[in-house]
Coordinates of C-alpha atoms in Angstrom, one line a residue:
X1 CA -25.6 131.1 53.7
X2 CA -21.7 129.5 53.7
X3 CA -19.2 131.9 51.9
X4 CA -17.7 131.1 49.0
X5 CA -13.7 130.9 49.4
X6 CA -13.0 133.8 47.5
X7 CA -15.3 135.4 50.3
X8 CA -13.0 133.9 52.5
X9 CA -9.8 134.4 51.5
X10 CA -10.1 137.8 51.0
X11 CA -12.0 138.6 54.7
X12 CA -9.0 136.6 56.2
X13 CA -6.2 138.6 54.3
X14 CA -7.7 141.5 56.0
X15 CA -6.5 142.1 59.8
X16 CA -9.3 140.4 62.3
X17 CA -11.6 142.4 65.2
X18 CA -9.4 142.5 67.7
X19 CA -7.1 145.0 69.3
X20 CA -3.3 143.6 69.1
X21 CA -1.0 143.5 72.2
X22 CA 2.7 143.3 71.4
X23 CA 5.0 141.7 74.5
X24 CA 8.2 140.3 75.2
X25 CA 8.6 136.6 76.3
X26 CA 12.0 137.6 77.7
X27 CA 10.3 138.9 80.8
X28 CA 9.5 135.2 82.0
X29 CA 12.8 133.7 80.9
X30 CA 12.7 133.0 77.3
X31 CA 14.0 135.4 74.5
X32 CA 11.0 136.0 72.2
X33 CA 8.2 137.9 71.3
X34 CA 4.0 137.1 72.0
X35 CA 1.1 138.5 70.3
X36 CA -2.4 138.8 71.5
X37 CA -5.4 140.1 71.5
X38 CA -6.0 142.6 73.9
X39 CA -8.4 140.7 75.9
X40 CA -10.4 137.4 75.9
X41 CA -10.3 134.2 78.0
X42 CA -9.7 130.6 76.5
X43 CA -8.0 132.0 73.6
X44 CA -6.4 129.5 71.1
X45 CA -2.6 130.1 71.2
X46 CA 0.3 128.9 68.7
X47 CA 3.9 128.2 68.9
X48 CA 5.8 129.4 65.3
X49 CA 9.4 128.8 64.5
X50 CA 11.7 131.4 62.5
X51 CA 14.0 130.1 59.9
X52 CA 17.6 129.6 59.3
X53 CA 19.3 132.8 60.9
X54 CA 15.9 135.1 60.6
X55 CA 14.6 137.0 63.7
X56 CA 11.3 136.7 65.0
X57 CA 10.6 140.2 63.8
X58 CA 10.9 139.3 60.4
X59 CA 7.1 137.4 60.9
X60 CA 6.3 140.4 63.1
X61 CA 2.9 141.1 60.7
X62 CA 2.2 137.5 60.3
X63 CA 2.0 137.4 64.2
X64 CA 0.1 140.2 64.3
X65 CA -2.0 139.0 61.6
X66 CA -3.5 135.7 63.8
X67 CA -3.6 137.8 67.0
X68 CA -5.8 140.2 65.3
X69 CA -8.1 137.2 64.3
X70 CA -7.9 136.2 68.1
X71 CA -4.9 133.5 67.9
X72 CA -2.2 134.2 70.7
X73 CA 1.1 133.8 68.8
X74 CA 4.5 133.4 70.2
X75 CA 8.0 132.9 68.5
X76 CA 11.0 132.1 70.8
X77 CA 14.2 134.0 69.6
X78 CA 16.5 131.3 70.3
X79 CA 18.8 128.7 68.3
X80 CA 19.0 132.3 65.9
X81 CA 23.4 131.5 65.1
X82 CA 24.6 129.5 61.6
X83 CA 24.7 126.3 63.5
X84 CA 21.1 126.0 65.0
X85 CA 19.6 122.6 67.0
X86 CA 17.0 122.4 65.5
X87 CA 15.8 119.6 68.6
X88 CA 16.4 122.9 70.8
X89 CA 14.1 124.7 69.4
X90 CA 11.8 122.4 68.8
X91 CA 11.5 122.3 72.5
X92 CA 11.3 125.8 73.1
X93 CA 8.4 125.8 71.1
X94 CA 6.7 123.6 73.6
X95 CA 8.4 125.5 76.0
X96 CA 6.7 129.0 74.4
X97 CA 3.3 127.3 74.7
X98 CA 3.7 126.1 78.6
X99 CA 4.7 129.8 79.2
X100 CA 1.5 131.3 77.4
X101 CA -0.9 128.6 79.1
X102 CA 0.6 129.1 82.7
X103 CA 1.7 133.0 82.6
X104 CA -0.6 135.5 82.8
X105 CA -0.6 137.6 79.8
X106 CA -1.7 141.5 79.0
X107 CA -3.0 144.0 81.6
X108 CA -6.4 142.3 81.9
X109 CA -5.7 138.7 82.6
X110 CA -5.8 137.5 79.0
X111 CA -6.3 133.4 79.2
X112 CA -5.6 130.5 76.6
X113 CA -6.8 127.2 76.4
X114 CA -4.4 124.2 76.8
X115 CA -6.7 122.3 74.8
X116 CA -6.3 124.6 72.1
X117 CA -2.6 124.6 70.9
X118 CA -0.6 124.4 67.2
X119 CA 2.8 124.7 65.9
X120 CA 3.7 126.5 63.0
X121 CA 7.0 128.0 61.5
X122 CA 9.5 129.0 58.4
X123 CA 11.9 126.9 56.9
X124 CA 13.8 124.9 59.7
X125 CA 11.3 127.0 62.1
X126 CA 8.7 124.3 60.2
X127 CA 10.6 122.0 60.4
X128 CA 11.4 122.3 64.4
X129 CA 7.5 122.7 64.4
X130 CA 6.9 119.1 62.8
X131 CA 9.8 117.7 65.6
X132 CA 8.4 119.8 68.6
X133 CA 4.7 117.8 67.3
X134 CA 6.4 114.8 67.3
X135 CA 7.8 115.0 70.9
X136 CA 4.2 116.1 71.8
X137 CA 2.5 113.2 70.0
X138 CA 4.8 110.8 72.1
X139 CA 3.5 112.5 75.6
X140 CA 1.7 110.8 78.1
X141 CA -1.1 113.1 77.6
X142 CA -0.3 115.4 74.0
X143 CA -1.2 119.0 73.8
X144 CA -1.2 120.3 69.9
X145 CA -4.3 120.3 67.5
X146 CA -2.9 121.1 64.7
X147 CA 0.7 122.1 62.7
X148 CA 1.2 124.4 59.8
X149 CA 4.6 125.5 57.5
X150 CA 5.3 127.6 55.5
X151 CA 8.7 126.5 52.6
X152 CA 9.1 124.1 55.5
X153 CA 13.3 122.8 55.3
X154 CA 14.4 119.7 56.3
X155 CA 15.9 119.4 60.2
X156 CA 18.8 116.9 62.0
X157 CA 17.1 114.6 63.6
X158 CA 14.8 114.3 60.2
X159 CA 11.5 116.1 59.9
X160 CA 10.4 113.7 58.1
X161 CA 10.7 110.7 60.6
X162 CA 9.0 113.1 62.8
X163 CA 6.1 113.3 60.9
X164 CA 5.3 109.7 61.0
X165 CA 3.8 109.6 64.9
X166 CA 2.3 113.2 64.2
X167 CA -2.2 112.1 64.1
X168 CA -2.9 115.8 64.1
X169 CA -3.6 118.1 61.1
X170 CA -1.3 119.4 58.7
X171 CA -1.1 122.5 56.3
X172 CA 2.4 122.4 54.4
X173 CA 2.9 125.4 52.1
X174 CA 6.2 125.2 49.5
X175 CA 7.3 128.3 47.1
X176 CA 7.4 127.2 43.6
X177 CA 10.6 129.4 43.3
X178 CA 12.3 127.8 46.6
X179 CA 16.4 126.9 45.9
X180 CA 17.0 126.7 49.7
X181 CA 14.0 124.1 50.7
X182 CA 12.6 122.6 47.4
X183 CA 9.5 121.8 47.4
X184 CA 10.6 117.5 46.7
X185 CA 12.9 117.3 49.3
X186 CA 11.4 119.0 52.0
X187 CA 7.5 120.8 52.2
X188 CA 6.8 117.5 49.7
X189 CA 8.5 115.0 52.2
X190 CA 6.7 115.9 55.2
X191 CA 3.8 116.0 54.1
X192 CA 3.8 112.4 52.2
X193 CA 5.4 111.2 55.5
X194 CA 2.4 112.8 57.9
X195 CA 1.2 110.0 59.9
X196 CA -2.5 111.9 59.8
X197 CA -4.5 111.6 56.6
X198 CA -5.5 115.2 57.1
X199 CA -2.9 116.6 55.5
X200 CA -2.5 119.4 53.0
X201 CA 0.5 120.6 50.6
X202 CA -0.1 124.0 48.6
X203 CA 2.4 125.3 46.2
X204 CA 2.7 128.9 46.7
X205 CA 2.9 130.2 43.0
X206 CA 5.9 133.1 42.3
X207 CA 7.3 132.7 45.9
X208 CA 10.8 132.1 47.2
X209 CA 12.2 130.7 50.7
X210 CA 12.1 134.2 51.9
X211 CA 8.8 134.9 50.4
X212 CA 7.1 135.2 54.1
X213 CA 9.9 137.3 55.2
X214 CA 9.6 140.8 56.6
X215 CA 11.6 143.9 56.1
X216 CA 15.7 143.6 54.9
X217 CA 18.0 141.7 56.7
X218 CA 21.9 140.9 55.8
X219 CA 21.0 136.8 55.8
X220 CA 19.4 137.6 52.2
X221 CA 22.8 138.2 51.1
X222 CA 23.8 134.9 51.5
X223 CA 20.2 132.9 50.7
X224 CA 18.1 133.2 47.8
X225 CA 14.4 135.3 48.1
X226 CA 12.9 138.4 49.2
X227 CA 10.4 139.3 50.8
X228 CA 7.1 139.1 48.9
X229 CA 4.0 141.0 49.2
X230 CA 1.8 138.5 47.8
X231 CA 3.3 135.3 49.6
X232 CA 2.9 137.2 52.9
X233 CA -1.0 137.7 52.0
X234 CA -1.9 134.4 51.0
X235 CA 0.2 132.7 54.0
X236 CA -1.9 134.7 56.6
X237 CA -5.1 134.0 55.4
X238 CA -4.4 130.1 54.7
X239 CA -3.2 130.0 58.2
X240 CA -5.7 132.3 60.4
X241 CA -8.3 130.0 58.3
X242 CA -6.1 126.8 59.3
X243 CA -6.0 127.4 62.9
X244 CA -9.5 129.0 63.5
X245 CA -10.4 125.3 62.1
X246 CA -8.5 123.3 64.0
X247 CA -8.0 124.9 67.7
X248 CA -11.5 126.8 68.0
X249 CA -13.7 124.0 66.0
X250 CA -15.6 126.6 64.0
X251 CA -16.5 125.4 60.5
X252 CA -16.7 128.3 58.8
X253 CA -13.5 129.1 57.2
X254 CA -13.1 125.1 56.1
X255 CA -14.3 126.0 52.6
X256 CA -11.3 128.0 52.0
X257 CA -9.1 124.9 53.1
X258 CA -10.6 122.4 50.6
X259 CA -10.7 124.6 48.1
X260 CA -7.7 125.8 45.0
X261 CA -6.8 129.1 46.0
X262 CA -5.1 131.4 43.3
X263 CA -1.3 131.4 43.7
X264 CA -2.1 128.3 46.5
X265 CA -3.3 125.4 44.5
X266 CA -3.8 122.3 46.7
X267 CA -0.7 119.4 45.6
X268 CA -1.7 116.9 47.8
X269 CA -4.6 116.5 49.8
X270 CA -5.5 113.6 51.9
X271 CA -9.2 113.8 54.0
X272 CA -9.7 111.9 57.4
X273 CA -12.1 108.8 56.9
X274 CA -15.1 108.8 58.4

């Protein structure tokens, strides 16, 4: 019998069955951090983003989060000063993803599947996600499955050109207390702009920019939110459920997607036609 999405949510908001590996992407050339599980072949990997002057660490449980659920995750530590390219890291996430697919990983030869690849990331870490998808969608031969933000801010060139030429899924979070990327001109933006009907905007209720945001760090001095408890719940879950859709094909956790979640209502939601 299917689980309800209550079922769901709360099975995903705990951590997954597998043992987490933490490493250092710095040891084959790009500053970073990868988490995986500690062992498994063909594993689904992702890419994320960090926002606007935040380090990786700052998603540190997040990452650890999706490993546990048997997602390799990666987050370069680059374009991390005031004046960011956001096209630069844009393609160091693609860069992250040729170094998990190529490199061997953990002490027993952990594996992941090329054909099982997203993006995701925070703020204009999203919005270098939805660019990096673009330049992918534009390939010869494109690689990613599936894209995911979380208070997603707009990026030079435009995220929201970008999304145009991106045919893959979408999951667009925004924090109904975001005054650094609202909601309208940014999350809202994309995701009318998606060039995939299967595309989802959820309004995260009492969250802020920073909402998904780990531990203290001096850039909340200058930018409105905090870290929230709550936020930080309800992103994991959404996206473990997201991903395990999308880059492993398994159906169960799909009910969760198309269906209201407290503090996550679905804005917009556009399904593929048949």
């Amino acid at each position: 019998m299917a689980s309800k999405p209550k079922q769901l949510l709360a099975e995903l908001t705990h951590p997954g069955p597998h043992e987490v590996l933490r490493g250092n992407l710095a040891l084959v050339g790009l500053p970073g951090v990868v988490y995986t599980p500690r062992s498994g072949l063909g594993l689904p990997a992702l890419a994320f983003g960090h926002g606007w002057l935040q380090p990786p660490d700052r998603y540190r449980q997040l990452l650890h989060h999706l490993a546990s659920w048997g997602i390799v995750a990666a987050a370069p530590a680059t374009q991390k000063g005031p004046l960011p390219s956001h096209r630069l890291l844009g393609a160091d996430l693609l860069t992250t993803l040729d170094v998990v697919t190529t490199v061997r990983l953990g002490p027993d030869g952990i594996s992941v599947d090329p054909g099982k690849l997203g993006l995701a990331g925070h703020s204009t870490g999203g919005g270098s996600a939805v660019l990096a998808a673009a330049q992918d969608a534009q390939a010869e031969t494109s690689r990613i499955k599936a894209v995911a933000t979380i208070t997603a801010a707009q990026t030079m060139p435009p995220a929201t050109e970008a999304a145009k030429v991106i045919t893959v899924p979408g999951l667009h979070l925004a924090a109904e207390e975001d005054l650094v990327a609202p909601k309208v001109g940014h999350a809202e933006a994309i995701t009318d702009a998606w060039g995939s009907d299967d595309v989802q905007l959820r309004t995260l209720g009492k969250a802020t920019h920073l909402g998904v945001t780990e531990g203290k760090h001096w850039s909340q001095l200058i930018m409105h939110g905090k870290p929230h408890r709550g936020t930080q719940q309800v992103t994991r879950a959404l996206f473990t459920a997201f991903f395990l859709t999308h880059l492993t094909g398994t159906d169960k956790y799909r009910p969760l997607l198309e269906a209201d979640v407290k503090r996550a209502p679905i804005e917009r939601e556009e399904e593929p036609a048949h």
